[in-house]
Amino acid sequence: MLDRYNTILDELFADTDVFVVTMDWSNTPTGPAGYPTPRQMLHPDGIRWWTESQQDDPDPDFHTHTRLYIDRRKWERGCVDELLRAVADDALAEVFLTDTELRCIHHPYDGGADVILAMPAERDRVRDRHTNWLSSHPAGL
């Protein structure tokens, strides 16, 4: 799994800086994470970037605050292997990498990754280089 993740990440981010983003959530904007994960240990340089609050429910017990943490680093193969391994092992969710212009996003999950690119032609080129990795489902999902 790490080899596949890193192969795509090399193609997307070679010789560039990337933002590494991790997330957690809480019932309060600054309270402890609602679900314990190794996020803080695996992403110690992540600084709080954004908090997205969902407070539509009239009951405050059902309010959630998703917090995004970010760091910027030069892309090097293997530089996020601990995060990727935790994602593949389902110990950590909600991780993504993006270029500094937010035009290319790699969102790994425990079974694969979503790659979001600015142009359909870019998407098709990446897909066509790795067709053997796609599901046999007609949509490739």
XYZ file of C-alpha atoms in Angstrom:
141
model
C 0.000 0.000 0.000
C 2.789 2.440 0.867
C 4.434 1.851 -2.493
C 1.209 2.681 -4.333
C 0.548 5.754 -2.227
C 4.120 6.990 -2.721
C 4.125 6.228 -6.459
C 1.115 8.475 -7.006
C 2.378 11.112 -4.580
C 5.718 11.204 -6.431
C 3.858 11.765 -9.704
C 1.718 14.516 -8.242
C 4.209 16.383 -6.078
C 7.792 15.709 -7.254
C 10.042 18.729 -6.596
C 7.275 20.728 -4.908
C 6.152 21.725 -1.462
C 3.005 20.139 -0.119
C 0.552 20.847 2.637
C -0.070 17.845 4.870
C -3.483 18.111 6.514
C -4.905 16.019 9.339
C -8.170 16.401 11.220
C -9.936 15.659 14.447
C -13.262 16.716 15.905
C -14.703 17.657 19.257
C -18.008 18.645 20.814
C -16.436 22.010 21.667
C -14.178 24.218 19.523
C -11.148 23.708 21.787
C -11.988 20.549 23.731
C -10.269 17.181 23.500
C -10.749 15.087 20.384
C -14.060 13.242 20.399
C -12.391 10.045 19.247
C -8.832 9.200 20.249
C -6.417 8.751 17.340
C -2.638 8.976 16.945
C -3.065 12.197 14.920
C -1.123 14.437 17.288
C 1.737 11.948 17.656
C 1.944 11.307 13.885
C 1.558 14.948 12.851
C 3.320 16.875 15.632
C 4.186 19.833 13.378
C 0.569 20.330 12.338
C -0.735 23.691 13.479
C -4.433 24.442 13.785
C -5.464 25.841 10.423
C -9.228 25.890 10.462
C -12.216 24.850 12.566
C -15.460 23.997 10.804
C -18.372 24.049 13.261
C -21.686 22.287 12.769
C -24.197 23.753 15.188
C -27.468 23.295 13.303
C -28.984 20.988 15.908
C -30.670 22.917 18.728
C -29.169 20.472 21.237
C -25.570 21.545 22.017
C -24.699 17.903 22.763
C -24.923 17.306 19.015
C -22.693 20.191 17.938
C -19.388 19.166 16.363
C -16.254 21.085 15.550
C -13.947 19.607 12.924
C -10.429 20.923 13.296
C -7.864 20.852 10.503
C -4.130 20.858 11.215
C -1.553 21.669 8.556
C 2.143 21.759 7.920
C 4.153 22.596 4.827
C 7.068 20.463 3.705
C 9.119 19.593 0.667
C 7.703 16.443 -0.882
C 10.038 13.475 -0.547
C 9.044 9.870 -1.051
C 8.387 8.373 2.362
C 8.028 11.667 4.244
C 4.465 10.822 5.321
C 4.779 7.032 5.548
C 3.779 6.932 9.225
C 0.586 8.855 8.466
C -0.138 6.717 5.398
C 0.423 3.492 7.340
C -1.979 4.685 10.067
C -4.578 5.484 7.404
C -4.128 2.085 5.704
C -4.469 0.379 9.098
C -7.646 2.400 9.818
C -6.032 3.938 12.905
C -6.341 7.436 11.455
C -8.772 8.962 8.996
C -9.122 12.330 7.345
C -5.639 12.946 6.045
C -4.894 14.637 2.760
C -1.982 16.141 0.888
C -2.225 19.010 -1.551
C 0.026 21.285 -3.510
C 0.355 24.787 -2.096
C -2.085 26.161 -4.679
C -4.745 23.580 -3.717
C -5.040 22.361 -7.319
C -4.215 18.729 -6.621
C -5.446 16.699 -3.635
C -4.492 13.182 -2.571
C -6.867 11.732 0.030
C -5.786 8.273 1.200
C -8.133 5.904 2.989
C -7.959 2.332 4.253
C -8.219 0.632 0.885
C -7.061 3.198 -1.623
C -7.023 6.901 -2.280
C -8.974 9.591 -4.041
C -6.992 11.880 -6.313
C -8.641 15.168 -7.199
C -7.033 17.138 -9.998
C -7.877 20.509 -11.512
C -8.373 19.255 -15.065
C -10.061 16.085 -16.360
C -7.144 15.440 -18.723
C -4.748 15.333 -15.763
C -7.046 12.906 -13.979
C -7.257 10.694 -17.046
C -3.464 10.582 -17.442
C -2.989 9.428 -13.847
C -5.802 6.896 -14.160
C -4.437 5.529 -17.442
C -0.948 5.017 -15.956
C -2.423 2.877 -13.173
C -5.376 1.019 -14.664
C -4.166 -2.243 -13.137
C -4.769 -0.711 -9.676
C -8.416 0.089 -10.365
C -11.319 -2.025 -9.226
C -12.989 -4.290 -11.780
C -16.190 -2.295 -11.186
C -17.166 -0.562 -14.465
C -16.646 2.865 -12.869
C -13.241 1.829 -11.511
C -14.450 2.336 -7.943
